[in-house]
Coordinates of C-alpha atoms in Angstrom, one line a residue:
M1485 CA -18.8 3.5 1.2
W1486 CA -19.8 0.0 2.6
P1487 CA -17.9 -3.1 2.8
S1488 CA -19.3 -5.8 0.8
G1489 CA -22.1 -7.5 2.5
A1490 CA -22.3 -5.1 5.6
S1491 CA -25.3 -3.5 6.9
Q1492 CA -25.8 -0.6 9.2
P1493 CA -26.0 -1.9 12.9
H1494 CA -28.7 -1.1 15.3
G1495 CA -27.4 1.7 17.4
I1496 CA -28.9 4.2 19.8
I1497 CA -30.1 6.3 17.0
A1498 CA -31.0 4.2 14.1
S1499 CA -31.3 7.2 11.7
P1500 CA -29.7 10.7 11.7
P1501 CA -31.4 13.6 13.3
A1502 CA -33.9 15.6 11.3
G1503 CA -32.2 18.0 9.1
H1504 CA -29.1 16.0 9.1
E1505 CA -27.8 15.3 5.5
L1506 CA -26.1 12.1 4.7
T1507 CA -22.7 12.2 3.0
P1508 CA -20.3 9.4 2.2
E1509 CA -18.1 10.6 5.1
D1510 CA -21.0 10.8 7.5
P1511 CA -20.3 9.0 10.8
F1512 CA -23.8 7.6 10.8
L1513 CA -22.9 5.6 7.7
H1514 CA -19.9 4.3 9.6
P1515 CA -20.5 0.4 10.7
D1516 CA -19.8 1.4 14.2
S1517 CA -22.6 4.1 14.2
S1518 CA -23.5 3.1 17.6
I1519 CA -20.0 3.7 18.9
V1520 CA -19.9 6.9 17.0
D1521 CA -23.1 8.3 18.6
V1522 CA -22.2 7.1 22.0
T1523 CA -18.7 8.8 21.7
A1524 CA -20.3 12.1 20.4
R1525 CA -22.8 12.1 23.3
L1526 CA -20.3 11.5 26.1
A1527 CA -17.8 14.1 24.4
R1528 CA -20.6 16.8 24.6
A1529 CA -21.4 15.9 28.1
L1530 CA -17.8 16.0 29.4
E1531 CA -17.4 19.3 27.3
D1532 CA -20.2 20.9 29.1
R1533 CA -18.6 20.0 32.4
H1534 CA -15.2 21.4 31.2
L1535 CA -16.1 24.5 29.2
R1536 CA -13.2 26.4 27.7
T1537 CA -12.8 30.1 27.3
P1538 CA -12.4 31.7 23.9
D1539 CA -8.7 32.2 24.7
E1540 CA -7.9 28.6 26.0
P1541 CA -6.2 26.6 23.5
M1542 CA -7.6 23.5 21.9
V1543 CA -6.4 20.1 23.4
D1544 CA -6.1 17.3 20.9
A1545 CA -4.6 14.3 22.4
D1546 CA -6.3 14.4 25.7
S1547 CA -9.7 15.8 24.6
P1548 CA -12.7 14.0 25.9
A1549 CA -13.7 13.0 22.2
T1550 CA -10.2 11.5 21.7
L1551 CA -9.9 9.7 24.8
I1552 CA -13.5 8.3 24.5
S1553 CA -12.8 7.3 20.8
R1554 CA -9.6 5.5 21.9
D1555 CA -11.4 3.6 24.8
M1556 CA -14.3 2.5 22.5
D1557 CA -11.9 1.3 19.9
L1558 CA -10.3 -0.7 22.3
L1559 CA -13.3 -2.1 23.7
A1560 CA -14.6 -2.8 20.1
A1561 CA -11.5 -4.6 19.2
C1562 CA -11.6 -6.8 22.3
G1563 CA -15.4 -7.5 22.5
E1564 CA -16.4 -7.6 18.8
P1565 CA -13.6 -9.2 16.9
S1566 CA -15.9 -10.5 14.2
R1567 CA -16.8 -7.0 13.0
L1568 CA -13.0 -6.2 12.7
T1569 CA -12.3 -9.2 11.2
S1570 CA -14.9 -8.9 8.5
F1571 CA -13.5 -5.3 7.7
F1572 CA -10.1 -6.8 7.5
L1573 CA -10.8 -9.5 5.1
E1574 CA -13.0 -7.1 2.9
S1575 CA -11.3 -3.7 3.0
V1576 CA -7.7 -3.6 4.1
D1577 CA -5.2 -3.3 1.3
C1578 CA -1.6 -3.0 1.1
P1579 CA -0.4 -0.5 -1.4
G1580 CA 2.2 -1.6 -3.9
V1581 CA 1.1 -5.3 -3.2
S1582 CA -2.6 -6.0 -3.2
S1583 CA -3.4 -4.7 -6.6
F1584 CA -0.4 -6.8 -8.1
D1585 CA -1.0 -10.0 -6.2
R1586 CA -4.8 -9.7 -5.4
V1587 CA -5.6 -13.3 -5.0
N1588 CA -2.8 -14.1 -2.7
W1589 CA -3.3 -11.2 -0.8
R1590 CA -7.1 -12.1 -0.1
F1591 CA -6.0 -15.7 1.0
A1592 CA -3.2 -14.3 3.1
K1593 CA -5.7 -12.5 5.0
Y1594 CA -7.7 -15.4 5.6
R1595 CA -4.6 -17.3 6.9
I1596 CA -3.6 -14.5 9.0
V1597 CA -7.1 -14.2 10.7
E1598 CA -6.9 -18.1 11.5
L1599 CA -3.5 -17.7 13.1
G1600 CA -4.8 -14.7 15.1
K1601 CA -7.3 -17.1 16.9
T1602 CA -4.5 -18.6 18.8
C1603 CA -1.9 -15.8 18.8
S1604 CA -2.7 -12.6 20.7
A1605 CA 0.1 -10.6 19.1
I1606 CA -1.5 -11.5 15.6
A1607 CA -4.9 -10.6 16.8
L1608 CA -3.8 -7.3 18.2
G1609 CA -2.0 -6.5 14.8
I1610 CA -5.2 -7.2 12.9
A1611 CA -7.3 -5.1 15.4
A1612 CA -4.6 -2.2 14.8
I1613 CA -4.5 -2.1 11.1
T1614 CA -8.2 -2.5 10.8
T1615 CA -8.9 0.2 13.3
L1616 CA -6.5 2.5 11.3
F1617 CA -8.1 1.9 8.0
K1618 CA -11.5 2.5 9.5
A1619 CA -10.2 5.6 11.0
Q1620 CA -8.8 7.0 7.8
L1621 CA -12.0 5.9 5.8
Y1622 CA -14.4 7.6 8.1
G1623 CA -12.3 10.5 9.4
L1624 CA -12.4 9.3 13.0
P1625 CA -9.5 9.9 15.6
L1626 CA -6.5 7.7 15.3
S1627 CA -5.9 7.4 19.2
G1628 CA -7.4 3.9 19.1
S1629 CA -5.5 2.5 16.4
I1630 CA -2.2 3.9 17.7
S1631 CA -3.1 2.3 21.2
L1632 CA -3.6 -1.2 19.7
Y1633 CA -0.5 -0.6 17.5
Q1634 CA 1.6 0.0 20.8
S1635 CA 0.0 -3.1 22.4
T1636 CA 0.8 -5.2 19.1
K1637 CA 4.6 -4.3 19.6
S1638 CA 4.5 -5.1 23.2
S1639 CA 2.9 -8.4 22.6
F1640 CA 5.5 -9.0 19.7
G1641 CA 8.3 -8.6 22.2
E1642 CA 6.8 -11.5 24.2
L1643 CA 6.2 -13.4 21.2
L1644 CA 9.9 -13.3 20.3
D1645 CA 10.9 -14.2 23.7
D1646 CA 8.8 -17.6 23.4
Q1647 CA 11.3 -19.9 21.7
A1648 CA 8.4 -22.4 21.5
Q1649 CA 6.6 -19.9 19.0
E1650 CA 7.1 -20.6 15.4
F1651 CA 8.9 -17.7 13.8
G1652 CA 6.3 -17.7 11.1
H1653 CA 3.9 -16.2 13.7
C1654 CA 6.6 -13.5 14.5
L1655 CA 6.8 -12.6 10.7
V1656 CA 3.0 -12.1 10.5
V1657 CA 3.3 -9.7 13.3
V1658 CA 6.4 -7.9 11.6
F1659 CA 4.3 -7.5 8.5
L1660 CA 1.4 -6.1 10.3
V1661 CA 3.4 -3.6 12.2
I1662 CA 5.2 -2.6 8.8
L1663 CA 1.9 -2.2 7.2
F1664 CA 0.5 0.1 10.0
E1665 CA 3.7 2.2 9.6
F1666 CA 3.4 2.4 6.1
A1667 CA -0.1 3.5 6.2
H1668 CA 0.5 6.0 9.0
P1669 CA 4.1 7.1 9.0
G1670 CA 4.8 8.7 12.4
D1671 CA 7.4 11.1 13.6
G1672 CA 9.6 8.5 15.4
V1673 CA 12.0 5.7 13.9
S1674 CA 10.2 2.8 12.4
T1675 CA 10.2 -0.2 14.6
F1676 CA 12.4 -2.3 12.5
K1677 CA 14.9 0.5 11.5
E1678 CA 16.3 -0.3 15.0
E1679 CA 17.7 -3.6 15.2
S1680 CA 16.5 -5.8 18.1
Q1681 CA 19.0 -8.3 19.1
L1682 CA 16.3 -10.8 19.9
F1683 CA 14.8 -10.4 16.5
L1684 CA 18.0 -10.8 14.8
E1685 CA 18.7 -14.0 16.7
R1686 CA 15.3 -15.4 15.8
L1687 CA 15.5 -14.3 12.1
R1688 CA 19.1 -15.5 11.2
P1689 CA 18.6 -19.1 11.9
W1690 CA 15.1 -19.1 10.4
A1691 CA 16.1 -17.5 7.1
Q1692 CA 18.9 -20.2 6.5
H1693 CA 16.4 -22.9 5.7
P1694 CA 14.2 -21.1 3.2
E1695 CA 13.1 -24.8 2.0
S1696 CA 11.1 -25.1 5.0
H1697 CA 9.3 -21.8 4.8
S1698 CA 5.5 -21.7 4.3
E1699 CA 3.6 -20.3 1.3
L1700 CA 2.5 -17.5 3.7
S1701 CA 6.0 -16.8 5.0
I1702 CA 7.4 -16.7 1.3
R1703 CA 4.6 -14.2 0.4
L1704 CA 5.2 -12.1 3.3
I1705 CA 9.0 -11.7 2.9
I1706 CA 8.4 -10.9 -0.9
W1707 CA 5.9 -8.2 0.2
L1708 CA 8.0 -6.8 2.8
K1709 CA 10.9 -6.4 0.1
I1710 CA 8.4 -4.6 -2.0
L1711 CA 7.3 -2.3 0.7
Q1712 CA 11.0 -1.5 1.5
T1713 CA 11.4 -0.6 -2.1
V1714 CA 8.4 1.8 -2.1
T1715 CA 9.5 3.4 1.2
M1716 CA 12.9 4.0 -0.3
R1717 CA 11.7 6.2 -3.0
G1718 CA 11.4 9.9 -2.9
G1719 CA 13.9 10.4 -0.2
G1720 CA 12.3 7.8 2.0
M1721 CA 14.7 5.8 4.2
G1722 CA 12.7 2.5 4.2
L1723 CA 10.8 0.6 7.0
M1724 CA 13.6 -1.9 7.9
S1725 CA 17.1 -1.6 8.7
E1726 CA 20.0 -2.8 6.1
T1727 CA 20.9 -5.5 8.5
I1728 CA 17.3 -7.1 8.4
C1729 CA 16.9 -6.5 4.7
C1730 CA 20.3 -8.5 4.1
L1731 CA 19.0 -11.2 6.2
L1732 CA 15.7 -11.8 4.5
P1733 CA 15.9 -14.7 2.4
N1734 CA 16.0 -14.9 -1.4
Y1735 CA 13.4 -17.3 -3.1
D1736 CA 13.9 -18.8 -6.6
G1737 CA 10.7 -18.2 -8.6
P1738 CA 8.0 -19.3 -9.2
F1739 CA 6.8 -18.5 -5.9
P1740 CA 4.2 -20.9 -4.5
S1741 CA 0.8 -19.6 -4.1
I1742 CA -1.3 -19.5 -0.8
K1743 CA -3.8 -22.2 -0.7
P1744 CA -7.5 -20.9 -0.5
P1745 CA -9.5 -21.3 2.6
T1746 CA -11.5 -24.6 2.8
N1747 CA -15.2 -24.5 1.8
S1748 CA -14.9 -21.1 -0.1
D1749 CA -16.7 -20.1 -3.1
L1750 CA -14.2 -18.2 -5.0
G1751 CA -15.8 -18.3 -8.5
L1752 CA -12.5 -18.4 -10.1
S1753 CA -10.1 -21.3 -10.3
P1754 CA -6.9 -20.7 -8.2
H1755 CA -5.1 -22.9 -10.5
L1756 CA -6.1 -21.0 -13.6
H1757 CA -5.2 -17.8 -11.9
D1758 CA -1.6 -19.0 -11.1
V1759 CA -1.2 -20.2 -14.7
L1760 CA -2.1 -16.7 -16.2
C1761 CA -1.0 -14.3 -13.4
A1762 CA 1.7 -15.8 -11.4
P1763 CA 4.4 -15.1 -14.0
V1764 CA 3.1 -11.4 -14.3
F1765 CA 3.6 -11.1 -10.5
D1766 CA 7.0 -12.8 -10.7
F1767 CA 7.9 -9.9 -13.4
Y1768 CA 6.5 -7.2 -11.1
F1769 CA 8.5 -8.5 -8.1
R1770 CA 11.8 -8.5 -9.9
L1771 CA 11.1 -5.0 -11.3
Q1772 CA 10.6 -3.8 -7.7
I1773 CA 14.0 -5.1 -6.8
L1774 CA 15.5 -3.2 -9.6
S1775 CA 13.4 -0.2 -8.8
G1776 CA 14.9 -0.3 -5.3
Q1777 CA 18.4 -0.1 -6.6
I1778 CA 17.3 3.0 -8.8
A1779 CA 15.9 4.7 -5.5
K1780 CA 19.3 4.4 -4.0
L1781 CA 20.9 6.4 -6.8
T1782 CA 18.8 9.4 -6.2
H1783 CA 20.3 12.6 -4.9
Y1784 CA 18.4 11.9 -1.7
H1785 CA 20.6 8.8 -1.0
R1786 CA 23.7 9.3 -3.1
S1787 CA 26.2 12.1 -3.3
R1788 CA 26.4 14.1 -6.4
T1789 CA 29.1 16.7 -5.4
T1790 CA 31.8 15.7 -7.6
G1791 CA 32.3 14.6 -11.3
V1792 CA 33.3 11.3 -10.1
D1793 CA 30.2 11.0 -8.1
Q1794 CA 28.0 11.8 -11.0
E1795 CA 30.1 9.4 -13.3
E1796 CA 29.6 6.5 -11.1
V1797 CA 25.9 7.0 -10.9
S1798 CA 25.7 7.3 -14.6
Q1799 CA 27.5 3.8 -15.0
R1800 CA 25.2 2.2 -12.2
T1801 CA 22.3 3.6 -13.9
A1802 CA 23.3 2.2 -17.3
H1803 CA 23.8 -1.2 -15.8
I1804 CA 20.3 -1.1 -14.1
K1805 CA 18.7 0.0 -17.4
S1806 CA 20.4 -2.8 -19.3
R1807 CA 18.9 -5.3 -16.7
L1808 CA 15.5 -3.5 -17.0
Q1809 CA 15.6 -4.1 -20.7
D1810 CA 16.6 -7.6 -20.2
L1811 CA 13.7 -8.1 -17.8
W1812 CA 11.2 -6.6 -20.3
E1813 CA 12.5 -8.9 -23.2
S1814 CA 11.8 -11.9 -21.0
R1815 CA 8.4 -11.0 -19.8
S1816 CA 5.8 -13.7 -19.9
A1817 CA 3.7 -14.4 -23.0
I1818 CA 0.6 -13.2 -21.3
Q1819 CA 2.3 -9.8 -21.1
R1820 CA 3.0 -9.9 -24.8
E1821 CA -0.7 -10.1 -25.8
T1822 CA -2.8 -7.0 -26.5
P1823 CA -5.7 -6.4 -24.2
E1824 CA -8.1 -6.9 -27.2
D1825 CA -6.6 -10.3 -27.6
L1826 CA -6.9 -11.3 -24.1
R1827 CA -10.6 -10.2 -24.1
D1828 CA -11.3 -12.2 -27.1
Q1829 CA -9.7 -15.4 -25.5
L1830 CA -10.8 -15.4 -22.0
A1831 CA -14.1 -15.3 -20.2
P1832 CA -15.0 -11.6 -19.1
R1833 CA -14.4 -12.0 -15.5
L1834 CA -11.1 -13.6 -16.0
A1835 CA -10.1 -11.4 -18.8
N1836 CA -10.8 -8.3 -16.8
A1837 CA -8.5 -9.6 -13.8
V1838 CA -5.8 -10.5 -16.2
T1839 CA -5.7 -7.4 -18.5
S1840 CA -5.7 -5.2 -15.4
L1841 CA -2.8 -7.0 -13.9
V1842 CA -1.0 -6.9 -17.1
G1843 CA -1.8 -3.2 -17.6
I1844 CA -0.5 -2.0 -14.0
C1845 CA 2.6 -4.2 -14.3
N1846 CA 3.6 -3.0 -17.8
A1847 CA 3.0 0.6 -16.5
A1848 CA 5.2 0.1 -13.6
Y1849 CA 8.0 -0.9 -16.0
H1850 CA 7.6 2.2 -18.0
A1851 CA 7.5 4.2 -14.9
E1852 CA 11.0 3.1 -14.1
L1853 CA 12.3 4.5 -17.4
V1854 CA 11.0 7.6 -16.3
E1855 CA 12.5 7.5 -13.0
I1856 CA 16.0 6.8 -14.5
D1857 CA 15.7 9.9 -16.4
R1858 CA 15.0 11.8 -13.3
V1859 CA 17.9 10.3 -11.6
L1860 CA 20.3 11.2 -14.5
G1861 CA 18.8 14.7 -14.6
D1862 CA 18.6 14.9 -18.3
P1863 CA 16.5 17.9 -19.5
V1864 CA 12.7 17.2 -19.6
T1865 CA 12.7 18.4 -23.2
K1866 CA 15.3 15.8 -24.3
W1867 CA 13.6 13.0 -26.4
T1868 CA 14.7 10.1 -24.2
D1869 CA 13.2 6.9 -23.2
S1870 CA 11.1 8.4 -20.7
R1871 CA 9.2 10.4 -23.6
K1872 CA 8.3 6.9 -25.1
A1873 CA 7.5 5.6 -21.6
I1874 CA 4.8 8.3 -20.8
H1875 CA 3.2 7.8 -24.1
Q1876 CA 3.0 4.0 -23.5
T1877 CA 1.5 4.6 -20.0
R1878 CA -1.2 6.9 -21.5
H1879 CA -2.0 4.1 -24.1
I1880 CA -2.3 1.5 -21.4
V1881 CA -4.5 3.6 -19.1
D1882 CA -6.8 4.9 -21.7
D1883 CA -7.4 1.3 -22.8
E1884 CA -8.3 0.2 -19.1
C1885 CA -10.7 3.1 -18.7
T1886 CA -12.2 2.6 -22.1
A1887 CA -12.7 -1.2 -21.7
S1888 CA -12.9 -2.2 -18.0
D1889 CA -16.3 -2.2 -16.4
A1890 CA -14.6 -2.3 -13.0
T1891 CA -13.1 1.1 -13.7
K1892 CA -16.4 2.7 -14.4
T1893 CA -18.0 1.2 -11.1
E1894 CA -15.0 1.2 -8.8
G1895 CA -12.5 3.7 -10.0
L1896 CA -9.1 3.4 -11.6
N1897 CA -6.9 0.6 -10.3
P1898 CA -4.8 2.2 -7.7
G1899 CA -1.6 0.2 -9.4
Y1900 CA -1.5 3.2 -11.8
L1901 CA -0.9 5.8 -9.2
R1902 CA 2.9 5.9 -9.6
P1903 CA 3.0 5.6 -13.2
L1904 CA 0.3 8.4 -13.5
F1905 CA 2.2 10.6 -11.0
L1906 CA 5.5 10.3 -12.9
Y1907 CA 3.5 11.0 -16.1
A1908 CA 2.2 14.1 -14.5
I1909 CA 5.5 15.6 -13.2
E1910 CA 7.4 14.6 -16.4
C1911 CA 5.2 16.3 -18.7
M1912 CA 5.9 19.8 -20.1
D1913 CA 2.4 20.0 -21.8
K1914 CA -0.6 21.3 -19.8
E1915 CA -3.1 19.1 -21.5
E1916 CA -1.0 15.9 -20.9
N1917 CA -0.5 17.1 -17.3
Q1918 CA -4.2 17.6 -16.7
W1919 CA -4.9 14.2 -18.4
A1920 CA -2.7 12.5 -15.7
I1921 CA -4.1 14.6 -12.8
D1922 CA -7.7 13.7 -13.9
R1923 CA -6.8 9.9 -14.1
I1924 CA -5.2 10.1 -10.6
A1925 CA -8.3 11.6 -9.2
Q1926 CA -10.2 8.5 -10.6
I1927 CA -8.5 6.3 -7.9
R1928 CA -11.0 6.2 -5.4
D1929 CA -9.8 4.3 -2.4
P1930 CA -8.7 6.8 0.3
I1931 CA -5.7 4.9 1.7
Y1932 CA -3.8 5.7 -1.7
R1933 CA -4.4 9.6 -1.2
S1934 CA -5.3 10.3 -4.8
K1935 CA -6.8 13.7 -4.0
F1936 CA -3.4 14.7 -2.5
F1937 CA -1.2 13.3 -5.2
S1938 CA -3.3 14.9 -8.0
T1939 CA -2.9 18.3 -6.3
F1940 CA 0.7 17.6 -5.6
A1941 CA 1.3 16.6 -9.2
K1942 CA -0.2 19.8 -10.6
E1943 CA 1.6 22.1 -8.4
L1944 CA 5.0 20.2 -9.1
S1945 CA 4.4 20.2 -12.7
D1946 CA 3.5 23.9 -12.7
A1947 CA 6.6 24.7 -10.9
Q1948 CA 8.6 22.8 -13.6
M1949 CA 7.0 24.4 -16.6
R1950 CA 7.8 27.9 -15.0
K1951 CA 11.4 26.9 -14.3
E1952 CA 11.8 24.8 -17.6
R1953 CA 13.6 22.1 -15.4
R1954 CA 12.8 19.4 -13.1
V1955 CA 12.3 20.1 -9.3
T1956 CA 12.4 18.0 -6.4
S1957 CA 9.5 15.6 -5.8
K1958 CA 10.4 14.6 -2.4
Y1959 CA 7.3 14.2 -0.2
F1960 CA 5.5 11.0 0.5
Y1961 CA 6.9 7.7 -0.8
I1962 CA 4.6 6.5 -3.7

C-alpha cells in the first residue's frame, strides 16, 4: 500500500533478491526500504557475533534488530522530516474523528505541520505518531515510535513550563500524545489520566476564555472529547482524567471550520462543504456526548448489585434515550434526504462525500439504540428499538456498498466499524451475523484492526447463540 504520490526511494537494494516474492506487507515496499535493508544487514551481522544456543530465550526489547530499528527511526525523524511530514499528511488518521470530519482533519494536519516548524515538542509528536502508523502498517518494530513518544512527553513538560508559549501549542501536543496512546494502548496509565498540576494551571485560565480560541484549538477540544467517549466504551477508562474533562471548554455550534492552507488545490469548495457537511458533524458530535453518558451506565462503570441500582440505571437510560430521539428529530435537512436524492442533486464527487458522511452518522445513531438495549440487558429475542436499528444499519451499509465507487476501490468507510460490530454481536441469526462480519472485513485500513474485530464479532456472536443470551463484549474500545 503506497501513500498518494509516494515512490520507492533508491536504497542499497533497489529490488528484492532473486526468488523473493513481493507482498503488500513486504518491507521492500516500505517507503524507507533502504533503512529496512540496512537494519536487516546490521542485525544479521550482530547476530552472527552473538549466536544463541537453542535453549537460550529470545530477547525482544534489547535484540539487535529492535535496537537498530529504534536508532534508525530516530535518525530518520531528525534527518528526513519531509518524508515523515508527507506520510503524516497523507496517511495518519484518527479513528472516531477523521471519517466524520475529513476536511477539517486534513486542514488541521497542515496547520499542525506548520506549527511543528517552530515548536520542537509538536515536531516530535508528529514524528512519534507517524512512525507508529508506519510501524503498524508495515509490521515493523515499535521501539522507534515509543522512543519518540517518550521524547515528546519530555519536551511537552518543557513547553508547559515556558509561560511565553501559547497554550494552543501545548494543546496540539496533548492531542498528538493522546492519539498515540489511542492507537497504541500501553500497559501503564495514560499520560493525562494522571493530573499534572502545571498542566491544570495552564489549562484552567485558557479554558475560561473560549471566545479567544483558534479554529484549530476548538477542533482539537471537540476531537479530544470524542476520543474520550470512544475510550470509555467496552469497559475502557478513557485517556483523560475527570478533572481535565470537566475543565475542557464547551462551545456553542456551529463550530468554525479550519481554514485551508494557502495556495492549495482542493478540488472542492470549503464553503460548499461547510454548508452541506458541518451540520452533519455537529449532529455526530452531540451524539458522541450522549454516547459517553451511555458508556458510563454499563456494568463496567456502574454498580448493578441491587434493585435500586438497576432502577436508577433504567431511569437514566430512559432520559438519555429521550434526548437521543430529540437529537434525531432535529437532525439536519441533508440527513433527511435519501442517498438517491443526494446523488441526483449533487455533482458525483460531492455526492459521494456527503452521502458517505450522512451514512456513517446515521448508522452511528442507530448503534446507540443497540447499545442502550445492551446496557439495559433486555433479552436479544425481544423486539425492541435495537431490532429496528440493526435493520436500518444494514440498509445504510448495503446502499453504500452498492452505489459508492470509493467502497469498491478503497474499501468500506471505517466509520461503519462500530455499527457493524454491534450489528454482528446483537444478531441471533447466522446469515445476518455473517453479513456483518464480511462487511467489517471490507474495512481495509490496518489502524482499525478490522480482521481482529470481524473474528472477535464472530466468536462473541457464536457464544451468544450457544447461551441464548448476551455475553460480555469487553475488549478493545471501538
